[in-house]
PDB file of C-alpha atoms in Angstrom:
ATOM      1  CA  MET A   1      -2.900  -2.325  -2.789  1.00 92.00           C
ATOM      2  CA  LEU A   2      -6.062  -4.393  -3.170  1.00 95.00           C
ATOM      3  CA  ASN A   3      -9.209  -2.291  -3.660  1.00 95.00           C
ATOM      4  CA  ASN A   4     -11.834  -4.807  -4.721  1.00 93.00           C
ATOM      5  CA  PHE A   5     -11.879  -8.576  -4.865  1.00 94.00           C
ATOM      6  CA  GLN A   6     -14.473 -10.604  -6.721  1.00 92.00           C
ATOM      7  CA  LEU A   7     -14.802 -14.284  -5.881  1.00 91.00           C
ATOM      8  CA  CYS A   8     -14.760 -16.755  -8.765  1.00 91.00           C
ATOM      9  CA  GLU A   9     -17.501 -19.359  -9.319  1.00 87.00           C
ATOM     10  CA  THR A  10     -15.472 -21.977  -7.461  1.00 85.00           C
ATOM     11  CA  HIS A  11     -15.226 -19.915  -4.258  1.00 87.00           C
ATOM     12  CA  ARG A  12     -18.534 -18.018  -4.247  1.00 81.00           C
ATOM     13  CA  TRP A  13     -20.475 -20.816  -2.592  1.00 76.00           C
ATOM     14  CA  ARG A  14     -18.031 -20.965   0.360  1.00 77.00           C
ATOM     15  CA  VAL A  15     -18.495 -17.325   1.417  1.00 79.00           C
ATOM     16  CA  LYS A  16     -21.896 -16.703   2.965  1.00 67.00           C
ATOM     17  CA  ARG A  17     -22.497 -13.002   2.393  1.00 73.00           C
ATOM     18  CA  TYR A  18     -20.349 -11.392  -0.308  1.00 78.00           C
ATOM     19  CA  ARG A  19     -19.358 -12.030  -3.902  1.00 85.00           C
ATOM     20  CA  THR A  20     -17.326  -8.828  -4.146  1.00 89.00           C
ATOM     21  CA  LEU A  21     -15.381  -7.343  -1.257  1.00 92.00           C
ATOM     22  CA  ARG A  22     -14.047  -3.798  -0.916  1.00 95.00           C
ATOM     23  CA  PHE A  23     -10.811  -3.128   0.930  1.00 97.00           C
ATOM     24  CA  VAL A  24      -9.225   0.139   2.073  1.00 96.00           C
ATOM     25  CA  PRO A  25      -5.620   1.138   2.822  1.00 95.00           C
ATOM     26  CA  GLY A  26      -4.569   0.099   6.316  1.00 95.00           C
ATOM     27  CA  LEU A  27      -6.233  -2.534   8.484  1.00 96.00           C
ATOM     28  CA  ASN A  28      -9.160  -4.525   7.082  1.00 97.00           C
ATOM     29  CA  LEU A  29     -10.919  -7.120   9.255  1.00 96.00           C
ATOM     30  CA  LEU A  30     -12.986 -10.086   8.161  1.00 95.00           C
ATOM     31  CA  ILE A  31     -15.269 -10.929  11.078  1.00 93.00           C
ATOM     32  CA  GLY A  32     -18.001 -13.492  11.520  1.00 91.00           C
ATOM     33  CA  PRO A  33     -18.725 -16.804  13.161  1.00 90.00           C
ATOM     34  CA  ASN A  34     -16.842 -19.942  12.161  1.00 89.00           C
ATOM     35  CA  GLY A  35     -17.809 -21.245   8.741  1.00 87.00           C
ATOM     36  CA  THR A  36     -18.695 -17.913   7.118  1.00 88.00           C
ATOM     37  CA  GLY A  37     -15.673 -17.879   4.793  1.00 88.00           C
ATOM     38  CA  LYS A  38     -13.015 -15.733   6.469  1.00 91.00           C
ATOM     39  CA  SER A  39     -10.159 -18.163   5.801  1.00 90.00           C
ATOM     40  CA  THR A  40     -11.489 -18.971   2.325  1.00 90.00           C
ATOM     41  CA  ILE A  41     -11.326 -15.296   1.372  1.00 93.00           C
ATOM     42  CA  LEU A  42      -7.726 -14.985   2.549  1.00 94.00           C
ATOM     43  CA  ARG A  43      -6.623 -18.164   0.766  1.00 91.00           C
ATOM     44  CA  THR A  44      -8.317 -17.148  -2.476  1.00 93.00           C
ATOM     45  CA  ILE A  45      -6.796 -13.654  -2.388  1.00 95.00           C
ATOM     46  CA  ALA A  46      -3.376 -15.272  -2.007  1.00 92.00           C
ATOM     47  CA  ASN A  47      -3.748 -18.171  -4.414  1.00 91.00           C
ATOM     48  CA  CYS A  48      -6.705 -18.134  -6.831  1.00 92.00           C
ATOM     49  CA  SER A  49      -5.901 -16.862 -10.298  1.00 92.00           C
ATOM     50  CA  LYS A  50      -9.589 -17.043 -11.329  1.00 94.00           C
ATOM     51  CA  CYS A  51     -10.799 -14.541  -8.726  1.00 93.00           C
ATOM     52  CA  GLN A  52     -10.664 -10.956  -9.967  1.00 94.00           C
ATOM     53  CA  ARG A  53      -8.547  -8.306  -8.239  1.00 94.00           C
ATOM     54  CA  ASN A  54      -8.766  -4.546  -8.664  1.00 94.00           C
ATOM     55  CA  GLU A  55      -5.438  -3.170  -7.433  1.00 94.00           C
ATOM     56  CA  ASP A  56      -3.633   0.167  -7.228  1.00 92.00           C
ATOM     57  CA  GLY A  57      -0.341  -0.846  -8.802  1.00 91.00           C
ATOM     58  CA  PRO A  58       1.563  -4.091  -8.355  1.00 91.00           C
ATOM     59  CA  THR A  59       0.710  -5.879  -5.123  1.00 93.00           C
ATOM     60  CA  ASP A  60       2.584  -8.707  -3.405  1.00 91.00           C
ATOM     61  CA  TYR A  61       0.317 -10.956  -1.340  1.00 92.00           C
ATOM     62  CA  LEU A  62       1.803 -12.594   1.715  1.00 87.00           C
ATOM     63  CA  PHE A  63      -0.508 -15.153   3.358  1.00 87.00           C
ATOM     64  CA  PHE A  64       0.284 -16.139   6.919  1.00 79.00           C
ATOM     65  CA  ASP A  65      -1.975 -18.496   8.832  1.00 74.00           C
ATOM     66  CA  THR A  66      -1.872 -20.369  12.101  1.00 64.00           C
ATOM     67  CA  GLU A  67      -1.064 -23.684  10.422  1.00 63.00           C
ATOM     68  CA  ARG A  68       1.900 -22.152   8.607  1.00 59.00           C
ATOM     69  CA  MET A  69       3.328 -21.327  12.021  1.00 57.00           C
ATOM     70  CA  ASN A  70       3.174 -24.976  13.050  1.00 58.00           C
ATOM     71  CA  PRO A  71       6.348 -26.649  11.755  1.00 54.00           C
ATOM     72  CA  ARG A  72       4.896 -30.074  12.476  1.00 55.00           C
ATOM     73  CA  SER A  73       1.906 -29.508  10.195  1.00 58.00           C
ATOM     74  CA  ALA A  74       1.575 -31.777   7.176  1.00 54.00           C
ATOM     75  CA  HIS A  75       0.610 -28.696   5.145  1.00 55.00           C
ATOM     76  CA  HIS A  76       3.848 -26.869   5.873  1.00 57.00           C
ATOM     77  CA  SER A  77       6.094 -26.459   2.870  1.00 64.00           C
ATOM     78  CA  ILE A  78       9.352 -24.583   2.592  1.00 68.00           C
ATOM     79  CA  ARG A  79       9.258 -22.432  -0.527  1.00 69.00           C
ATOM     80  CA  ASN A  80      11.888 -19.823   0.197  1.00 72.00           C
ATOM     81  CA  GLU A  81      14.437 -18.535   2.706  1.00 74.00           C
ATOM     82  CA  THR A  82      11.794 -16.841   4.861  1.00 66.00           C
ATOM     83  CA  ASP A  83       9.819 -20.091   5.149  1.00 66.00           C
ATOM     84  CA  MET A  84      13.009 -21.895   6.146  1.00 71.00           C
ATOM     85  CA  LYS A  85      13.792 -19.355   8.912  1.00 68.00           C
ATOM     86  CA  LEU A  86      10.250 -19.528  10.287  1.00 63.00           C
ATOM     87  CA  HIS A  87      10.299 -23.330  10.134  1.00 65.00           C
ATOM     88  CA  ILE A  88      13.571 -23.553  12.082  1.00 67.00           C
ATOM     89  CA  ARG A  89      12.377 -21.029  14.691  1.00 62.00           C
ATOM     90  CA  GLY A  90       9.134 -22.973  14.962  1.00 61.00           C
ATOM     91  CA  GLN A  91      10.993 -26.061  16.093  1.00 64.00           C
ATOM     92  CA  PHE A  92      12.143 -24.284  19.260  1.00 60.00           C
ATOM     93  CA  SER A  93       9.577 -21.532  19.873  1.00 62.00           C
ATOM     94  CA  SER A  94       6.068 -21.017  21.152  1.00 63.00           C
ATOM     95  CA  HIS A  95       3.247 -19.932  18.863  1.00 62.00           C
ATOM     96  CA  GLY A  96       3.521 -16.309  20.012  1.00 64.00           C
ATOM     97  CA  GLU A  97       7.279 -16.250  19.529  1.00 67.00           C
ATOM     98  CA  ILE A  98       6.890 -17.616  15.986  1.00 67.00           C
ATOM     99  CA  LEU A  99       4.423 -14.861  15.134  1.00 69.00           C
ATOM    100  CA  GLN A 100       6.692 -12.186  16.589  1.00 68.00           C
ATOM    101  CA  ALA A 101       9.595 -13.650  14.605  1.00 67.00           C
ATOM    102  CA  ALA A 102       7.482 -13.515  11.471  1.00 69.00           C
ATOM    103  CA  PHE A 103       6.998  -9.761  11.822  1.00 71.00           C
ATOM    104  CA  THR A 104      10.742  -9.244  12.154  1.00 71.00           C
ATOM    105  CA  THR A 105      11.681 -11.780   9.440  1.00 71.00           C
ATOM    106  CA  LEU A 106       9.177 -10.952   6.706  1.00 74.00           C
ATOM    107  CA  ARG A 107      10.222  -8.325   4.185  1.00 77.00           C
ATOM    108  CA  LEU A 108       7.217  -6.035   4.087  1.00 82.00           C
ATOM    109  CA  THR A 109       7.123  -3.141   1.645  1.00 86.00           C
ATOM    110  CA  PRO A 110       4.362  -0.616   0.897  1.00 88.00           C
ATOM    111  CA  ASN A 111       3.226  -2.787  -2.033  1.00 91.00           C
ATOM    112  CA  THR A 112       2.707  -5.747   0.338  1.00 90.00           C
ATOM    113  CA  CYS A 113      -0.768  -6.909   1.241  1.00 94.00           C
ATOM    114  CA  LEU A 114      -0.354  -8.964   4.408  1.00 92.00           C
ATOM    115  CA  LEU A 115      -3.051 -11.613   4.835  1.00 93.00           C
ATOM    116  CA  LEU A 116      -3.339 -12.926   8.411  1.00 92.00           C
ATOM    117  CA  ASP A 117      -5.658 -15.770   9.365  1.00 90.00           C
ATOM    118  CA  GLU A 118      -6.580 -15.616  13.063  1.00 89.00           C
ATOM    119  CA  PRO A 119      -3.147 -14.593  14.351  1.00 86.00           C
ATOM    120  CA  GLU A 120      -4.550 -14.333  17.879  1.00 85.00           C
ATOM    121  CA  THR A 121      -4.906 -18.129  18.107  1.00 81.00           C
ATOM    122  CA  ALA A 122      -3.110 -19.520  21.175  1.00 76.00           C
ATOM    123  CA  GLN A 123      -1.968 -16.046  22.257  1.00 80.00           C
ATOM    124  CA  ASP A 124      -2.271 -14.544  25.706  1.00 83.00           C
ATOM    125  CA  PHE A 125      -3.431 -10.956  26.127  1.00 86.00           C
ATOM    126  CA  ASP A 126       0.101  -9.481  26.183  1.00 87.00           C
ATOM    127  CA  HIS A 127       1.000 -11.209  22.913  1.00 84.00           C
ATOM    128  CA  ILE A 128      -2.250 -10.064  21.300  1.00 87.00           C
ATOM    129  CA  LEU A 129      -1.477  -6.491  22.374  1.00 89.00           C
ATOM    130  CA  ALA A 130       2.070  -6.777  20.972  1.00 87.00           C
ATOM    131  CA  LEU A 131       0.632  -8.175  17.740  1.00 88.00           C
ATOM    132  CA  ARG A 132      -1.801  -5.264  17.445  1.00 90.00           C
ATOM    133  CA  LYS A 133       1.102  -2.824  17.899  1.00 90.00           C
ATOM    134  CA  ALA A 134       3.134  -4.652  15.226  1.00 88.00           C
ATOM    135  CA  ILE A 135       0.153  -4.475  12.850  1.00 91.00           C
ATOM    136  CA  ASP A 136      -0.266  -0.753  13.589  1.00 92.00           C
ATOM    137  CA  ARG A 137       3.445  -0.192  12.796  1.00 89.00           C
ATOM    138  CA  ALA A 138       3.067  -2.098   9.514  1.00 90.00           C
ATOM    139  CA  VAL A 139      -0.007  -0.036   8.584  1.00 93.00           C
ATOM    140  CA  ALA A 140       1.886   3.186   9.431  1.00 94.00           C
ATOM    141  CA  ARG A 141       4.541   2.088   6.908  1.00 91.00           C
ATOM    142  CA  GLY A 142       1.860   1.859   4.205  1.00 93.00           C
ATOM    143  CA  ILE A 143       1.306  -1.897   4.306  1.00 93.00           C
ATOM    144  CA  GLN A 144      -2.238  -3.106   3.736  1.00 96.00           C
ATOM    145  CA  VAL A 145      -3.349  -5.761   6.224  1.00 95.00           C
ATOM    146  CA  ILE A 146      -6.349  -8.039   5.729  1.00 96.00           C
ATOM    147  CA  LEU A 147      -7.006 -10.052   8.856  1.00 95.00           C
ATOM    148  CA  ALA A 148      -9.567 -12.756   9.688  1.00 94.00           C
ATOM    149  CA  THR A 149     -10.229 -12.620  13.414  1.00 92.00           C
ATOM    150  CA  HIS A 150     -12.532 -13.218  16.351  1.00 88.00           C
ATOM    151  CA  GLU A 151     -10.488 -10.892  18.603  1.00 87.00           C
ATOM    152  CA  THR A 152     -12.306  -7.634  19.377  1.00 85.00           C
ATOM    153  CA  LEU A 153      -9.003  -5.909  20.269  1.00 85.00           C
ATOM    154  CA  PHE A 154      -8.334  -5.606  16.524  1.00 89.00           C
ATOM    155  CA  TRP A 155     -11.692  -3.958  15.777  1.00 88.00           C
ATOM    156  CA  GLU A 156     -10.674  -0.439  16.786  1.00 88.00           C
ATOM    157  CA  ARG A 157      -9.590   1.823  13.864  1.00 91.00           C
ATOM    158  CA  ALA A 158     -10.206  -0.912  11.302  1.00 94.00           C
ATOM    159  CA  HIS A 159     -12.349  -1.305   8.196  1.00 95.00           C
ATOM    160  CA  ILE A 160     -14.671  -4.133   9.225  1.00 93.00           C
ATOM    161  CA  ILE A 161     -16.156  -6.549   6.715  1.00 93.00           C
ATOM    162  CA  GLU A 162     -18.914  -8.425   8.484  1.00 92.00           C
ATOM    163  CA  LEU A 163     -19.508 -11.854   6.938  1.00 89.00           C
ATOM    164  CA  ARG A 164     -22.749 -12.413   8.824  1.00 88.00           C
ATOM    165  CA  ARG A 165     -25.176  -9.529   9.100  1.00 88.00           C
ATOM    166  CA  GLY A 166     -25.563  -8.363  12.717  1.00 88.00           C
ATOM    167  CA  TYR A 167     -22.439 -10.168  13.982  1.00 87.00           C
ATOM    168  CA  PHE A 168     -20.626  -6.958  14.991  1.00 86.00           C
ATOM    169  CA  ARG A 169     -23.658  -5.641  16.879  1.00 85.00           C
ATOM    170  CA  ARG A 170     -24.306  -8.990  18.579  1.00 87.00           C
ATOM    171  CA  ILE A 171     -20.714  -9.325  19.805  1.00 84.00           C
ATOM    172  CA  THR A 172     -20.437  -5.716  21.018  1.00 82.00           C
ATOM    173  CA  GLU A 173     -23.779  -5.944  22.840  1.00 82.00           C
ATOM    174  CA  ALA A 174     -22.735  -9.217  24.501  1.00 79.00           C
ATOM    175  CA  TYR A 175     -19.398  -7.669  25.478  1.00 73.00           C
ATOM    176  CA  CYS A 176     -21.134  -4.597  26.925  1.00 72.00           C
ATOM    177  CA  ARG A 177     -23.562  -6.797  28.908  1.00 68.00           C
ATOM    178  CA  LEU A 178     -20.668  -8.790  30.347  1.00 63.00           C
ATOM    179  CA  ARG A 179     -18.749  -5.620  31.162  1.00 64.00           C
ATOM    180  CA  CYS A 180     -21.777  -4.036  32.858  1.00 65.00           C
ATOM    181  CA  LEU A 181     -22.396  -7.235  34.824  1.00 60.00           C
ATOM    182  CA  LYS A 182     -18.753  -7.317  35.944  1.00 59.00           C
ATOM    183  CA  ASP A 183     -18.891  -3.652  36.968  1.00 61.00           C
ATOM    184  CA  ALA A 184     -22.109  -4.202  38.941  1.00 59.00           C
ATOM    185  CA  THR A 185     -20.604  -7.256  40.664  1.00 62.00           C
ATOM    186  CA  GLU A 186     -17.472  -5.297  41.623  1.00 64.00           C
ATOM    187  CA  ARG A 187     -19.557  -2.450  43.071  1.00 59.00           C
ATOM    188  CA  THR A 188     -21.544  -4.826  45.329  1.00 57.00           C
ATOM    189  CA  GLN A 189     -18.434  -6.470  46.777  1.00 57.00           C
TER     190      GLN A 189
END
């Protein structure tokens, strides 16, 4: 399991707020506006040998992003049997179906750190809810999940790493204002 992650010189300039990040067991969320470094952090955790990791025992990093789910992407490469299965399913499935297939296809063990980059992209509410349940099941099995997201449904019961100071408060206040406005509108009708 990943406890701390220190960005190398190459990646430090791409992440706006942190040089060292602390993660906990379970669900960890990277939140912030576009361009603050959420995807960069996930890619560097998965791929950069110069960044420093403080881990509890051996940890397997599995990076899964929206582009990997697109079989027509120029960046898609088939490295193993799992990639091949996801690629074939991707030819005939919707985005949500590919993501659901990934959770049933991937071999996740308690020493897996699952890195998800905006898995809610192109999902309807029911698929986002199903995804949250799948993540909760993975966490219950001892799998650490680090997720970059804009979806507030994932914020509950998660360790939140805010990449822009005040982002969490700003979003929750805006959500509450919209909710209160909706409630007031419904009462007057």
